[in-house]
Tab-separated table of C-alpha atoms and ligand atoms in Angstrom:
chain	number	residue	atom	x	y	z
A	376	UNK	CA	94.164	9.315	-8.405
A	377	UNK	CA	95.226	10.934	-4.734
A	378	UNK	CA	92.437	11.896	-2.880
A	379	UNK	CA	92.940	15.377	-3.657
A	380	UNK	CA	92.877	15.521	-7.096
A	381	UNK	CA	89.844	13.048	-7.071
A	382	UNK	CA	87.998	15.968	-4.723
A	383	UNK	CA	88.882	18.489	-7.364
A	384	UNK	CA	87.764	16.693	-10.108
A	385	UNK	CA	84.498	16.042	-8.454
A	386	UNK	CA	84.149	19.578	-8.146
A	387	UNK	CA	85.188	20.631	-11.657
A	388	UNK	CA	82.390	18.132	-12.339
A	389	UNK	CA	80.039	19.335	-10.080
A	390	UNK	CA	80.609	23.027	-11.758
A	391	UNK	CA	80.539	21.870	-15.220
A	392	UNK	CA	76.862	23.170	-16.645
A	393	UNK	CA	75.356	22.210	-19.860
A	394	UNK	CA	74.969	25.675	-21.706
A	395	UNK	CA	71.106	26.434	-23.524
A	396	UNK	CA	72.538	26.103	-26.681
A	397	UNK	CA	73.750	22.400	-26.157
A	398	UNK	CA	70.991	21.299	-24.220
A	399	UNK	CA	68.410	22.270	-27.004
A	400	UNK	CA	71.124	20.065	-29.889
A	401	UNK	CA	70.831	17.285	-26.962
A	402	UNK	CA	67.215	17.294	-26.713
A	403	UNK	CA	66.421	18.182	-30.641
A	404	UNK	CA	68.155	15.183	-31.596
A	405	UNK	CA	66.889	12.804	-28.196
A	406	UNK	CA	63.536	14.082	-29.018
A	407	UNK	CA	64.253	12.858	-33.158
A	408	UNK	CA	66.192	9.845	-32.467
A	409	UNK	CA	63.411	8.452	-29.833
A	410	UNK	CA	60.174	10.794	-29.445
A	411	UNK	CA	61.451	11.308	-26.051
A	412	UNK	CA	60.376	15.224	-24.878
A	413	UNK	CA	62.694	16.514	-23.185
A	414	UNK	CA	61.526	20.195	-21.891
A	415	UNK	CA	64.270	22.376	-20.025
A	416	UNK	CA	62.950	21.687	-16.983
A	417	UNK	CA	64.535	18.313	-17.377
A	418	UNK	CA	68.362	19.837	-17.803
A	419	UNK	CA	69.314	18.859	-14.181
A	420	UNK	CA	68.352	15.748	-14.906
A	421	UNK	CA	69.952	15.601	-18.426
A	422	UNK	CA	73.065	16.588	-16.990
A	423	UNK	CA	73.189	14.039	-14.247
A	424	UNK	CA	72.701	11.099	-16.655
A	425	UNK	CA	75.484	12.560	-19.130
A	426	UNK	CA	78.239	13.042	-16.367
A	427	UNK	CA	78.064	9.129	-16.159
A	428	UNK	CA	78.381	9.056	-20.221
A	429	UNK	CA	81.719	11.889	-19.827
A	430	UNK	CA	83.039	9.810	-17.047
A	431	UNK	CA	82.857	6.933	-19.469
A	432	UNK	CA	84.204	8.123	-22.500
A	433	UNK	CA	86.831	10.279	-20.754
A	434	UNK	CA	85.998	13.408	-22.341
A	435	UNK	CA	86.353	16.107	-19.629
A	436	UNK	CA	82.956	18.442	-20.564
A	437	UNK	CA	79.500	18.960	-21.677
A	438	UNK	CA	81.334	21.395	-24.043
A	439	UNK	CA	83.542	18.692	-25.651
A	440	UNK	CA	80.887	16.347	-25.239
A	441	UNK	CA	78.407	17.881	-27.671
A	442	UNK	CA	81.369	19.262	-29.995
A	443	UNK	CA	81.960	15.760	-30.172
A	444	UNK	CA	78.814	14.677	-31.007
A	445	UNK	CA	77.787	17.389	-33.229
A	446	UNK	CA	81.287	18.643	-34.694
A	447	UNK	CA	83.180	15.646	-35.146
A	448	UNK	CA	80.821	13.112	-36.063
A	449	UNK	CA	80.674	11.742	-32.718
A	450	UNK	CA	76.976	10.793	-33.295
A	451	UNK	CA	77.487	7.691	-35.107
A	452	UNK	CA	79.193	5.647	-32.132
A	453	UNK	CA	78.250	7.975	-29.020
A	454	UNK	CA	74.364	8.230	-30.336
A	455	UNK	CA	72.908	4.726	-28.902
A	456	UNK	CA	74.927	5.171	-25.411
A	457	UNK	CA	73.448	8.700	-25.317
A	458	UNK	CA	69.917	7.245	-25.578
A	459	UNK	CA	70.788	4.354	-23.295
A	460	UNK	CA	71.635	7.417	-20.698
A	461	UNK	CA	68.278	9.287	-21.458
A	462	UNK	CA	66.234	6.437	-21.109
A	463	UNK	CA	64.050	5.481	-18.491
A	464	UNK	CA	63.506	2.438	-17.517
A	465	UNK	CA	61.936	1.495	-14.419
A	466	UNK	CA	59.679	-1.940	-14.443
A	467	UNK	CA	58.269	-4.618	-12.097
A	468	UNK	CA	57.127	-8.104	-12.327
A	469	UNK	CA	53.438	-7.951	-12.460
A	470	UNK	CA	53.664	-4.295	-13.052
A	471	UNK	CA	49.286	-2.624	-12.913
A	472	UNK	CA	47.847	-6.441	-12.539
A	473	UNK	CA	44.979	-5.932	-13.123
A	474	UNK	CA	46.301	-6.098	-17.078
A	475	UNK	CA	47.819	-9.498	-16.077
A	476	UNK	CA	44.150	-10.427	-14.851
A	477	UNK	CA	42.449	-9.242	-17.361
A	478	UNK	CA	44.427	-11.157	-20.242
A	479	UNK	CA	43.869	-14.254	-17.937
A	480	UNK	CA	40.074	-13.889	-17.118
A	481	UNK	CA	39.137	-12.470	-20.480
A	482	UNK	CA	41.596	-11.655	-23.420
A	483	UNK	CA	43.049	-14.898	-24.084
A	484	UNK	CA	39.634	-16.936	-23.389
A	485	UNK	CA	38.307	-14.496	-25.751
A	486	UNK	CA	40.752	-14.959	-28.465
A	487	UNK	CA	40.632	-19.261	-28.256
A	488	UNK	CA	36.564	-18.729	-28.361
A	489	UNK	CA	37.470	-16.659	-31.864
A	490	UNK	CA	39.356	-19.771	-33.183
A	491	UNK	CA	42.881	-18.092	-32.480
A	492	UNK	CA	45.623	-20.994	-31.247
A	493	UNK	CA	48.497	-19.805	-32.841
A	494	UNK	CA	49.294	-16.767	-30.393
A	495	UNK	CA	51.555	-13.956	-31.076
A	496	UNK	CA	52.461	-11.438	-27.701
A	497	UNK	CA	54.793	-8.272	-28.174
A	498	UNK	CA	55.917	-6.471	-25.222
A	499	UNK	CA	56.857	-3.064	-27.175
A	500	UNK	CA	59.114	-1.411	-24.415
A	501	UNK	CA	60.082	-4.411	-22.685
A	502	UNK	CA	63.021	-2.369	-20.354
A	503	UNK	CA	64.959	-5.364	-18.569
A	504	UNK	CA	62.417	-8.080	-19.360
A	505	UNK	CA	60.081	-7.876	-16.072
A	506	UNK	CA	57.237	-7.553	-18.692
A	507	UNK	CA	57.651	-9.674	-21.337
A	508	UNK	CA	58.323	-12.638	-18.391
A	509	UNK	CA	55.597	-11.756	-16.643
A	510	UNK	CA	53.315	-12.203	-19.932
A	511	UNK	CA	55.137	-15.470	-20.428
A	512	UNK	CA	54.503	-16.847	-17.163
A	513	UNK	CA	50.568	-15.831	-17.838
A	514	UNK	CA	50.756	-17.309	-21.016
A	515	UNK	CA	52.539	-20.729	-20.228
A	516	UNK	CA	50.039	-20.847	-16.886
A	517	UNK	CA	47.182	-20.598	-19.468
A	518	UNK	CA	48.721	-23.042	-22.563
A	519	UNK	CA	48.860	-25.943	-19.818
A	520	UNK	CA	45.319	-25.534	-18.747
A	521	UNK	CA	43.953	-24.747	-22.225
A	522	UNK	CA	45.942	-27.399	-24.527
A	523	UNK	CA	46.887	-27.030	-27.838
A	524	UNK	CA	48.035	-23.535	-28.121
A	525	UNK	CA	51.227	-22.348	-29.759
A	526	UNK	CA	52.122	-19.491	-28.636
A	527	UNK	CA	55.416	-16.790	-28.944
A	528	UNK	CA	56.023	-13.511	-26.756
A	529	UNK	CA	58.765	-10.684	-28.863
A	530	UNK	CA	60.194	-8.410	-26.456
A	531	UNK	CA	61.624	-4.774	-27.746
A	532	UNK	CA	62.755	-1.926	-27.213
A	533	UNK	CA	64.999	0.845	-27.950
A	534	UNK	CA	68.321	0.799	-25.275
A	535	UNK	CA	70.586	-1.728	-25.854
A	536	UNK	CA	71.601	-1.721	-21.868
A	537	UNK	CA	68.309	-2.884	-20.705
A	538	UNK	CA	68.240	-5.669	-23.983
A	539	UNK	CA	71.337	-7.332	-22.465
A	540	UNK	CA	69.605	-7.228	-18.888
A	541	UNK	CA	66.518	-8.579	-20.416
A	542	UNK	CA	68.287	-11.578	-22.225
A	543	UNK	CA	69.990	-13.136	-19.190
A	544	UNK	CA	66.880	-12.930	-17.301
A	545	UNK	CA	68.500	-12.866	-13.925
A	546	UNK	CA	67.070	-10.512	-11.216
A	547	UNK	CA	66.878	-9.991	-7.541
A	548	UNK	CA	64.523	-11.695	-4.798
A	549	UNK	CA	63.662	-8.421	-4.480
A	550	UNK	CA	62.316	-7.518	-7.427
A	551	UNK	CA	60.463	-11.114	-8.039
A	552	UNK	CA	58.312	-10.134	-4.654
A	553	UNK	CA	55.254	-9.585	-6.567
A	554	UNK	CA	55.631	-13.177	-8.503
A	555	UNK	CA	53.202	-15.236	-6.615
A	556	UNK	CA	54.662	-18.074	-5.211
A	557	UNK	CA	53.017	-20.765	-7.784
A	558	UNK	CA	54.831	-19.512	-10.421
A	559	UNK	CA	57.624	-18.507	-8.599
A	560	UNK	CA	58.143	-22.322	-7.910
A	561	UNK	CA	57.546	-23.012	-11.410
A	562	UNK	CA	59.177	-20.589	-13.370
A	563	UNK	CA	62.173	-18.957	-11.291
A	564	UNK	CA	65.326	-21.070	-10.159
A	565	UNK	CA	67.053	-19.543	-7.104
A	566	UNK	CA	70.995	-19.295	-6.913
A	567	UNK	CA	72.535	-22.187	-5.435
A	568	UNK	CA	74.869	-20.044	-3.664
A	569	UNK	CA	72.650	-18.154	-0.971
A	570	UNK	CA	75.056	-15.476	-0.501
A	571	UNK	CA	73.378	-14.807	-3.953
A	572	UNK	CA	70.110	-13.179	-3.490
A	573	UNK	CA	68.846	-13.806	-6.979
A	574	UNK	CA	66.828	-15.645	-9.637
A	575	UNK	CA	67.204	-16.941	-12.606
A	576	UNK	CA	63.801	-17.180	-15.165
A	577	UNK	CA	63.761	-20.962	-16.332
A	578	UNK	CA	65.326	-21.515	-19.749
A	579	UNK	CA	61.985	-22.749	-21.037
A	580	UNK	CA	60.224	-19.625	-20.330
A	581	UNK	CA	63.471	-17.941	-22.075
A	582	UNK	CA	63.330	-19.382	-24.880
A	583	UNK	CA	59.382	-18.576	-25.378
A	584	UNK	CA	60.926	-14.963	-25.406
A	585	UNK	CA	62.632	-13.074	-29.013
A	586	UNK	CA	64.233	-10.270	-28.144
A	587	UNK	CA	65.324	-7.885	-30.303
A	588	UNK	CA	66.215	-3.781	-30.770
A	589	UNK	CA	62.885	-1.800	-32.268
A	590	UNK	CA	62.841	1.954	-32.209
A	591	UNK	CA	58.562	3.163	-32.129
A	592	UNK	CA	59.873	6.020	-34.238
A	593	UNK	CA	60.250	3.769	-36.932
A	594	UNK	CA	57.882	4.509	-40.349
A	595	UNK	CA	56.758	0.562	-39.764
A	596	UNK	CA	57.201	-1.842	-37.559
A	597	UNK	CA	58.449	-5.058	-39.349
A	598	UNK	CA	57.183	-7.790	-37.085
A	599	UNK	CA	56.281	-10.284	-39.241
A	600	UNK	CA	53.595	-12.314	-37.272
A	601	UNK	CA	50.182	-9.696	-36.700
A	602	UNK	CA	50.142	-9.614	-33.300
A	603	UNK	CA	47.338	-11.213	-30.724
A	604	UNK	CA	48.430	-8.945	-27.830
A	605	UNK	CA	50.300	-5.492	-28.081
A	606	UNK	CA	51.642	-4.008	-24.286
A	607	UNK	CA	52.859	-0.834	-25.035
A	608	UNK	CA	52.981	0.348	-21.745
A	609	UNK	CA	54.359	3.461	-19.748
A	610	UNK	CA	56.704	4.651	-22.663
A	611	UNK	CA	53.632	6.884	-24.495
A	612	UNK	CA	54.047	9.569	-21.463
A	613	UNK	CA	57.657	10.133	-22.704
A	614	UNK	CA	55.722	11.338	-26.293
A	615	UNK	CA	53.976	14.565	-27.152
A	616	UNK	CA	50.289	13.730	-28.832
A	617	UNK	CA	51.153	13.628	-31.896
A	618	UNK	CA	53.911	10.983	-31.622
A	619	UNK	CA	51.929	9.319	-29.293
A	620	UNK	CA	49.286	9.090	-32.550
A	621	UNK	CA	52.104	7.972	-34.547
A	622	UNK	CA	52.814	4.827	-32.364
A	623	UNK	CA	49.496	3.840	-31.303
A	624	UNK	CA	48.201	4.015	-35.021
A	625	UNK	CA	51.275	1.666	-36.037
A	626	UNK	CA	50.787	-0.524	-33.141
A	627	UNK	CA	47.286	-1.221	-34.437
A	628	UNK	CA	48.659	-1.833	-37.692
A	629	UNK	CA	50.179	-4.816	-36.127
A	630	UNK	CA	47.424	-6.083	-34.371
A	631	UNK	CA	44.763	-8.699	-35.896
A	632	UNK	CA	40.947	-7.952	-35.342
A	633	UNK	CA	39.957	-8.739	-32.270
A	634	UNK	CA	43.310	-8.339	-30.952
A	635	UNK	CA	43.930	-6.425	-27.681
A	636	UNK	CA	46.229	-3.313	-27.351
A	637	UNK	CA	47.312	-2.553	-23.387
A	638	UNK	CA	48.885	0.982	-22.169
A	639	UNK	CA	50.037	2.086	-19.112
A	640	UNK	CA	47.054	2.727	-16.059
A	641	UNK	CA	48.506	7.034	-16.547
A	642	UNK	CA	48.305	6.531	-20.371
A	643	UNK	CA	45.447	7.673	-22.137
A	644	UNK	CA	44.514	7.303	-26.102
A	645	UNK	CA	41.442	9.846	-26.283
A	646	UNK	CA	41.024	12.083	-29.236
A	647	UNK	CA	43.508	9.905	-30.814
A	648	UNK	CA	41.721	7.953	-33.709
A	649	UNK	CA	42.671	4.514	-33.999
A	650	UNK	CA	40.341	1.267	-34.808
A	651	UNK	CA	39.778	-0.102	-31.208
A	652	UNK	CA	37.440	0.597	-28.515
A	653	UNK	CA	37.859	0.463	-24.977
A	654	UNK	CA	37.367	-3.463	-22.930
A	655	UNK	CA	38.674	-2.569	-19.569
A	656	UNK	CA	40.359	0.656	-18.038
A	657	UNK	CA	43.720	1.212	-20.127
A	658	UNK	CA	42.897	-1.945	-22.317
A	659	UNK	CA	41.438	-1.883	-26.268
A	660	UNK	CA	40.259	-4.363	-28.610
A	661	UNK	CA	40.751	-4.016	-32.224
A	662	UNK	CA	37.733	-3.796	-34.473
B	1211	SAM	C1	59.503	3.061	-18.008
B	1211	SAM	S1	60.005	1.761	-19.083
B	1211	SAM	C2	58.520	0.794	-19.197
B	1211	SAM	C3	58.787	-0.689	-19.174
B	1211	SAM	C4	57.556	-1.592	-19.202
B	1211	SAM	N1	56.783	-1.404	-20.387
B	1211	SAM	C5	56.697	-1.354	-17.987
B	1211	SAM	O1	55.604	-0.780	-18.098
B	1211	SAM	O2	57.106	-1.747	-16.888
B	1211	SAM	C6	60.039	2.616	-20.673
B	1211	SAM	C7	60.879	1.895	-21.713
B	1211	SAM	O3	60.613	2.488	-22.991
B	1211	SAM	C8	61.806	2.455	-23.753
B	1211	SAM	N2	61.718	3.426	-24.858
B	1211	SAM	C9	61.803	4.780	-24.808
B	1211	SAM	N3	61.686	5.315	-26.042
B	1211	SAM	C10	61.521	4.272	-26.890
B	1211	SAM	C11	61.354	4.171	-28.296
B	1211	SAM	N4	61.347	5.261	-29.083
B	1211	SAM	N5	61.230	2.938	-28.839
B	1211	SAM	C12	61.243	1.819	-28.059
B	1211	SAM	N6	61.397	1.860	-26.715
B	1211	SAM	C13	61.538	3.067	-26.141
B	1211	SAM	C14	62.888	2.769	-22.747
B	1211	SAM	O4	64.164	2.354	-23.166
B	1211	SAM	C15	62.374	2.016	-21.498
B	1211	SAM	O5	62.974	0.749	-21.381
């Protein structure tokens, strides 16, 4: 494309406005699909994300987007890369630590006192994986020092973009910063070519890791192992209450007495009733 006509379709773009009436099919069906709210003071926002999903698919509007979608059946194929786009998925490597401390100091001491060696961990919106390695680093730390413990992280979570991130496990130096340097040493091998600034998470810690595709919306959560440790954190603020109920009750569902549920340090569960009570700020225990 000459530079002109690339200027003029970047305006055409810029102009191009979703109207109310396709913004509430967008959001009634994102909000169905995934729980995700999405009020119209997000539309800006919505917009943004779907100009990268019309640049993708070629189709030149929002218009012939969501006629797409809704008219033509579009749904079936365009629905997952829709919710890939509204998705949010921002994550760090030893994300709120003091979770990370307390499942060292206390949890998992706690659940080998109870008799518990055959540990089962799910990371419930895992995003790119920075979770579910960072409980697998904890975990494998612990297993060496404690002996005889068999133990299994799964990793899930509903966009299939940040699933294939998660799998190869390969980030930037940047973003293993707040790895401390014991287990960097241990558990992430650096590029040989430094023009590379990345890592790599060591096979063996991979292959502690299942991950597959689980939607919380879900009527039950087939996970076949009850669960020792549930994270299901910073993914309930994208809920209204009563989904957030929904999830939380199932999550417990999954978890074995004594068993210990983490959410996210903005995330609260008051008023919601579930069968835990409250360890440590943002962390439960199953009764
Ligand atoms: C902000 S990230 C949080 C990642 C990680 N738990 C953390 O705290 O760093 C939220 C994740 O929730 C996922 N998510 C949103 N709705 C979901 C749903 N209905 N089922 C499963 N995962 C969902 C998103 O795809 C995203 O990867």
């Amino acid at each position: 494309m000459g530079n002109g006509v690339a200027a003029v379709a970047r305006v055409r773009e810029a102009e191009d406005r979703l109207s109310n009436r396709n913004f509430e099919m967008l959001s009634g069906f994102i909000y169905d699909y995934s729980g995700i709210k999405m009020p119209s003071s997000k539309m800006t926002m919505l917009e943004g994300r779907l100009r990268r999903r019309l640049r993708a698919t070629g189709i030149p509007t929002f218009n012939d987007y969501c006629d797409y979608l809704f008219k033509h059946d579009g749904i079936e194929k365009e629905g997952i890369f829709l919710i890939d786009a509204v998705t949010t998925n921002k994550t760090d490597f030893f994300r709120e630590p003091k979770h990370f401390e307390y499942m060292t100091e206390t949890a998992l001491p706690e659940l080998v006192a109870a008799g518990h060696k055959r540990l089962r961990l799910w990371s419930s919106a895992c995003s790119i994986g920075a979770e579910p390695y960072t409980m697998a680093m904890v975990m494998q730390d612990f297993a060496e020092r404690q002996g005889g413990i068999d133990y299994k992280i799964y990793a899930t979570d509903l966009s299939t973009d940040v699933l294939q991130a998660a799998r190869r496990g390969i980030y930037s130096a940047d973003m293993v910063q707040p790895v401390p340097p014991e287990m960097r040493r241990k558990y992430l091998m650096v590029s040989r070519d430094p023009s590379r600034a990345e890592v790599r998470i060591h096979p063996h810690l991979r292959s502690m890791i299942g991950f597959g595709r689980l939607n919380l919306m879900d009527d039950a959560y087939r996970m076949g192992d009850p669960m020792q440790m549930i994270f299901c954190r910073n993914v309930l603020i994208y809920f209204d209450k009563p989904t957030q109920a929904r999830v939380l009750s199932r999550l417990c569902d999954c978890l074995v007495k004594g068993g210990f549920l983490f959410v996210g340090h903005s995330e609260t569960v008051t008023g919601i009733p579930l069968p835990v009570k409250q360890v440590a700020n943002t962390v439960f225990k199953k009764v």
